[in-house]
Short mmCIF file of C-alpha atoms in Angstrom, two decimals:
data_model
loop_
_atom_site.label_atom_id
_atom_site.label_comp_id
_atom_site.label_asym_id
_atom_site.label_seq_id
_atom_site.Cartn_x
_atom_site.Cartn_y
_atom_site.Cartn_z
CA MET A 1 6.50 5.67 -21.77
CA SER A 2 4.24 4.09 -19.18
CA LEU A 3 5.45 3.76 -15.60
CA LEU A 4 2.97 0.95 -14.93
CA PHE A 5 3.48 -2.74 -15.69
CA SER A 6 1.24 -5.79 -15.62
CA SER A 7 2.45 -9.17 -14.37
CA SER A 8 2.45 -10.56 -17.90
CA GLU A 9 4.72 -7.73 -19.05
CA LEU A 10 7.09 -8.23 -16.13
CA GLU A 11 7.25 -11.98 -16.79
CA SER A 12 8.21 -11.43 -20.41
CA GLU A 13 11.88 -11.88 -21.20
CA GLU A 14 11.49 -9.29 -23.94
CA LEU A 15 11.03 -6.48 -21.42
CA PRO A 16 14.39 -4.89 -20.55
CA LEU A 17 14.31 -4.72 -16.78
CA GLU A 18 16.87 -4.16 -14.05
CA ALA A 19 17.60 -7.30 -12.04
CA TRP A 20 16.18 -5.94 -8.76
CA LYS A 21 12.88 -5.09 -10.39
CA ARG A 22 12.48 -8.57 -11.86
CA ASP A 23 13.49 -10.09 -8.52
CA ALA A 24 10.94 -8.03 -6.58
CA HIS A 25 8.11 -9.05 -8.89
CA GLN A 26 9.11 -12.72 -8.82
CA LEU A 27 9.15 -12.70 -5.01
CA PHE A 28 5.77 -11.01 -4.95
CA SER A 29 4.39 -13.52 -7.44
CA SER A 30 5.57 -16.39 -5.24
CA LYS A 31 3.95 -14.82 -2.17
CA MET A 32 0.60 -14.34 -3.91
CA SER A 33 0.49 -17.78 -5.51
CA ASP A 34 1.81 -19.94 -2.64
CA ARG A 35 -0.71 -22.75 -2.20
CA GLU A 36 0.60 -23.86 1.19
CA ALA A 37 1.26 -20.60 3.02
CA ARG A 38 -1.75 -18.76 1.62
CA PHE A 39 -1.52 -14.98 1.74
CA PRO A 40 -4.37 -13.81 4.02
CA CYS A 41 -5.91 -11.11 1.83
CA ILE A 42 -8.09 -13.13 -0.53
CA PRO A 43 -9.09 -10.15 -2.72
CA ALA A 44 -5.37 -9.43 -3.26
CA THR A 45 -4.64 -12.98 -4.38
CA GLN A 46 -7.66 -12.88 -6.69
CA ALA A 47 -6.52 -9.57 -8.16
CA PHE A 48 -3.10 -11.05 -8.82
CA ALA A 49 -4.51 -14.21 -10.41
CA LEU A 50 -6.80 -12.16 -12.66
CA GLY A 51 -4.02 -9.81 -13.76
CA HIS A 52 -5.76 -6.73 -12.34
CA LEU A 53 -2.73 -5.47 -10.42
CA ARG A 54 -0.33 -2.90 -11.78
CA PHE A 55 3.26 -2.48 -10.65
CA GLY A 56 5.63 0.44 -10.36
CA PHE A 57 9.26 0.81 -9.31
CA VAL A 58 10.93 3.57 -7.34
CA PRO A 59 14.55 4.24 -6.33
CA ASN A 60 15.18 3.48 -2.66
CA SER A 61 12.91 5.32 -0.25
CA GLU A 62 15.65 7.65 0.99
CA ASN A 63 16.53 8.78 -2.53
CA GLU A 64 15.77 12.50 -2.85
CA THR A 65 13.69 11.81 -5.97
CA ALA A 66 11.62 8.97 -4.48
CA GLU A 67 8.50 11.07 -3.87
CA TYR A 68 8.63 12.46 -7.42
CA HIS A 69 8.74 8.95 -8.87
CA LEU A 70 5.89 7.88 -6.60
CA SER A 71 3.87 10.96 -7.54
CA ARG A 72 4.19 10.26 -11.27
CA ILE A 73 3.25 6.60 -10.85
CA LEU A 74 0.23 7.44 -8.68
CA THR A 75 -0.97 10.05 -11.16
CA GLU A 76 -0.78 7.65 -14.10
CA TYR A 77 -2.43 4.86 -12.16
CA GLY A 78 -5.27 6.99 -10.82
CA GLU A 79 -6.15 8.24 -14.29
CA SER A 80 -6.48 4.73 -15.75
CA SER A 81 -7.13 2.37 -12.82
CA ARG A 82 -10.73 1.66 -13.82
CA SER A 83 -9.51 0.04 -17.03
CA PHE A 84 -7.42 -2.57 -15.19
CA GLY A 85 -10.25 -4.57 -13.61
CA GLU A 86 -12.58 -4.37 -10.63
CA TYR A 87 -9.99 -5.78 -8.20
CA SER A 88 -7.21 -3.44 -9.28
CA SER A 89 -4.51 -2.18 -6.90
CA LEU A 90 -1.19 -0.47 -7.44
CA VAL A 91 1.88 -2.26 -6.06
CA ILE A 92 5.10 -0.28 -5.75
CA PHE A 93 8.52 -1.75 -5.01
CA PHE A 94 11.44 0.33 -3.77
CA GLU A 95 15.03 -0.48 -4.56
CA LYS A 96 16.92 -1.90 -1.58
CA GLU A 97 19.01 0.36 0.62
CA ASN A 98 22.35 -0.35 2.24
CA GLU A 99 21.00 0.80 5.60
CA ILE A 100 19.41 -1.82 7.86
CA ARG A 101 16.26 -0.50 9.52
CA ASP A 102 13.94 -1.80 12.21
CA VAL A 103 10.14 -1.67 11.96
CA LEU A 104 9.88 1.77 13.56
CA GLY A 105 12.56 3.06 11.20
CA TYR A 106 10.51 1.94 8.23
CA GLU A 107 7.39 3.44 9.81
CA LYS A 108 9.08 6.86 9.80
CA VAL A 109 10.20 6.42 6.20
CA PHE A 110 6.67 5.41 5.20
CA TRP A 111 4.94 8.45 6.66
CA ASN A 112 7.59 10.89 5.46
CA LEU A 113 7.30 9.50 1.95
CA LEU A 114 3.50 9.63 1.95
CA SER A 115 3.55 13.20 3.24
CA LYS A 116 6.15 14.38 0.72
CA THR A 117 4.21 12.77 -2.10
CA ARG A 118 0.96 14.39 -0.99
CA GLY A 119 2.82 17.73 -0.99
CA LEU A 120 3.34 17.31 -4.75
CA ASP A 121 -0.37 16.87 -5.49
CA ASN A 122 -1.69 19.63 -7.74
CA LYS A 123 -5.31 18.92 -6.87
CA PRO A 124 -6.98 20.04 -3.64
CA TRP A 125 -7.92 17.56 -0.95
CA PRO A 126 -11.34 16.04 -1.86
CA SER A 127 -14.19 17.91 -0.18
CA ASP A 128 -15.93 14.67 0.84
CA ILE A 129 -12.92 13.36 2.81
CA PRO A 130 -12.01 14.88 6.19
CA GLU A 131 -8.51 16.35 6.29
CA ASP A 132 -7.99 15.22 9.87
CA PRO A 133 -6.59 11.65 10.04
CA GLU A 134 -8.18 11.29 13.50
CA HIS A 135 -11.60 11.19 11.76
CA PRO A 136 -12.92 7.67 10.96
CA MET A 137 -13.69 8.65 7.35
CA TRP A 138 -10.20 9.96 6.60
CA GLU A 139 -8.06 8.16 4.04
CA PHE A 140 -5.05 9.00 1.91
CA CYS A 141 -5.94 10.92 -1.24
CA TYR A 142 -3.92 11.78 -4.30
CA ASN A 143 -4.94 13.40 -7.59
CA ASP A 144 -8.58 13.33 -6.43
CA GLU A 145 -8.49 9.55 -5.84
CA ARG A 146 -9.02 7.90 -2.45
CA TYR A 147 -6.79 5.00 -1.39
CA PHE A 148 -6.28 2.39 1.27
CA VAL A 149 -2.52 2.04 1.71
CA TYR A 150 -0.67 -1.10 2.77
CA CYS A 151 3.03 -1.14 3.63
CA GLY A 152 5.32 -4.17 3.73
CA THR A 153 8.95 -4.15 4.91
CA PRO A 154 11.95 -6.49 5.30
CA ALA A 155 11.95 -5.78 9.06
CA HIS A 156 8.60 -7.37 9.90
CA ARG A 157 8.99 -10.83 11.41
CA SER A 158 5.97 -11.71 13.55
CA ARG A 159 3.55 -10.30 11.00
CA GLN A 160 4.61 -12.17 7.89
CA SER A 161 1.56 -10.64 6.21
CA ARG A 162 3.51 -7.36 6.38
CA ASN A 163 6.89 -8.83 5.49
CA PHE A 164 8.51 -8.44 2.09
CA PRO A 165 12.20 -8.45 1.09
CA TYR A 166 11.76 -5.02 -0.52
CA PHE A 167 10.10 -1.98 1.04
CA MET A 168 6.76 -1.93 -0.76
CA LEU A 169 3.41 -0.18 -0.92
CA ALA A 170 0.07 -1.42 -2.19
CA LEU A 171 -2.60 1.20 -2.82
CA THR A 172 -6.18 0.11 -3.40
CA PRO A 173 -8.64 2.71 -4.70
CA ARG A 174 -11.74 3.26 -2.59
CA TRP A 175 -13.94 2.50 -5.60
CA VAL A 176 -12.52 -1.05 -5.66
CA LEU A 177 -13.36 -1.53 -1.99
CA ASP A 178 -16.83 -0.06 -2.53
CA LEU A 179 -17.50 -2.58 -5.30
CA TRP A 180 -16.38 -5.39 -3.01
CA ASN A 181 -18.56 -4.19 -0.12
CA ALA A 182 -21.53 -3.68 -2.44
CA GLN A 183 -22.03 -7.45 -2.23
CA PRO A 184 -22.45 -7.85 1.55
CA GLN A 185 -23.11 -11.59 1.44
CA ARG A 186 -19.84 -12.23 -0.38
CA ALA A 187 -17.93 -9.86 1.88
CA ALA A 188 -19.42 -11.50 4.98
CA ALA A 189 -18.42 -14.94 3.73
CA ILE A 190 -14.85 -13.90 2.87
CA SER A 191 -14.09 -11.99 6.09
CA PRO A 192 -13.82 -15.02 8.44
CA ARG A 193 -11.70 -16.86 5.85
CA ILE A 194 -9.28 -13.92 5.78
CA ARG A 195 -9.05 -13.96 9.57
CA THR A 196 -8.41 -17.72 9.56
CA ARG A 197 -5.64 -17.33 7.00
CA LEU A 198 -4.16 -14.41 8.95
CA ALA A 199 -4.02 -16.49 12.13
CA ALA A 200 -2.12 -19.21 10.29
CA TYR A 201 0.16 -16.80 8.41
CA ASP A 202 1.35 -14.61 11.28
CA THR A 203 2.86 -15.75 14.56
CA VAL A 204 0.93 -13.12 16.55
CA PRO A 205 -2.82 -12.42 16.75
CA ALA A 206 -4.41 -9.96 14.32
CA HIS A 207 -3.56 -6.37 15.14
CA PRO A 208 -6.34 -4.75 17.22
CA GLU A 209 -6.51 -1.81 14.79
CA LEU A 210 -7.78 -3.96 11.90
CA LYS A 211 -11.32 -2.62 11.62
CA GLN A 212 -13.85 -1.61 8.97
CA TYR A 213 -13.61 1.75 7.20
CA GLY A 214 -16.00 4.25 8.76
CA ALA A 215 -16.78 2.04 11.77
CA GLU A 216 -16.87 3.60 15.22
CA GLY A 217 -13.42 3.56 16.77
CA ASN A 218 -11.66 2.90 13.46
CA LEU A 219 -8.83 5.11 12.23
CA GLU A 220 -7.61 4.13 8.78
CA TYR A 221 -4.08 5.42 9.18
CA LYS A 222 -3.42 2.92 11.97
CA GLN A 223 -3.93 0.09 9.46
CA TYR A 224 -1.63 1.50 6.78
CA PHE A 225 1.53 0.61 8.64
CA LEU A 226 1.07 -2.16 11.21
CA ARG A 227 3.87 -2.65 13.70
CA ASP A 228 5.12 -6.12 14.57
CA ASP A 229 3.48 -5.83 18.00
CA ASP A 230 0.06 -4.50 19.01
CA THR A 231 1.11 -0.87 19.48
CA ALA A 232 0.19 2.02 17.18
CA PRO A 233 1.08 5.72 16.94
CA SER A 234 -0.82 7.90 19.42
CA LYS A 235 -1.30 10.51 16.69
CA CYS A 236 -1.16 10.22 12.92
CA PRO A 237 2.38 10.91 11.66
CA PHE A 238 0.99 11.96 8.26
CA LEU A 239 -0.41 15.29 9.41
CA HIS A 240 2.71 16.08 11.44
CA SER A 241 5.01 15.26 8.50
CA LEU A 242 2.84 17.22 6.08
CA ARG A 243 2.97 20.31 8.31
CA GLU A 244 6.75 19.99 8.49
CA GLN A 245 6.93 19.84 4.69
CA ASN A 246 4.68 22.91 4.33
CA ALA A 247 6.76 24.85 6.87
CA LYS A 248 9.90 24.24 4.80
CA GLN A 249 8.33 25.56 1.61
#
């Protein structure tokens, strides 16, 4: 049985679905299709409108099986993502927890989860991607696929672009971003529109770490989890968490 769902499947009343899963998708649908408060990432809204997104569901992030669920979903998605459309991304919702966290609490959960999931990968780290997150060409990899990772949480307030009632991840394959950037005129035209939308959507200026992949001074990991203010980790928590996981094995 597939662990991936399209929007049309999730909107069907015929699909037996737990209430929280249906609620998470409905809230996401509203966010992507709001014509007044327009979500800043135009490619994401286009992907949603075209039905190119795929969705997965995981028990709450502190559940001891969360990384195993995430691993299975990522594996299935990576093996078939090219059949979902050129704007495809994987959106993952996590069941709500009883614990109330702040932004930094969710940041720790995010990096621990990403590290634990990477520890389950049976394939070696791709030879063309640096293993050091402090390198501008580093990005998260799983099952020989490269991803940009976005995290949204219930704790974000100033950055509504990173706010969502459920802890959620959105993973976009590098091949999708390469296709987008292969048309520089289109990308150049869209970029200022995204910035304009972002300024209207959030109550604080764009985070200073929002830069282009591979550009001088850019570190991808700093964009994965944006804090509500302008601060960022001094060192990538991914490598630290991954080393902790390896030491326990």
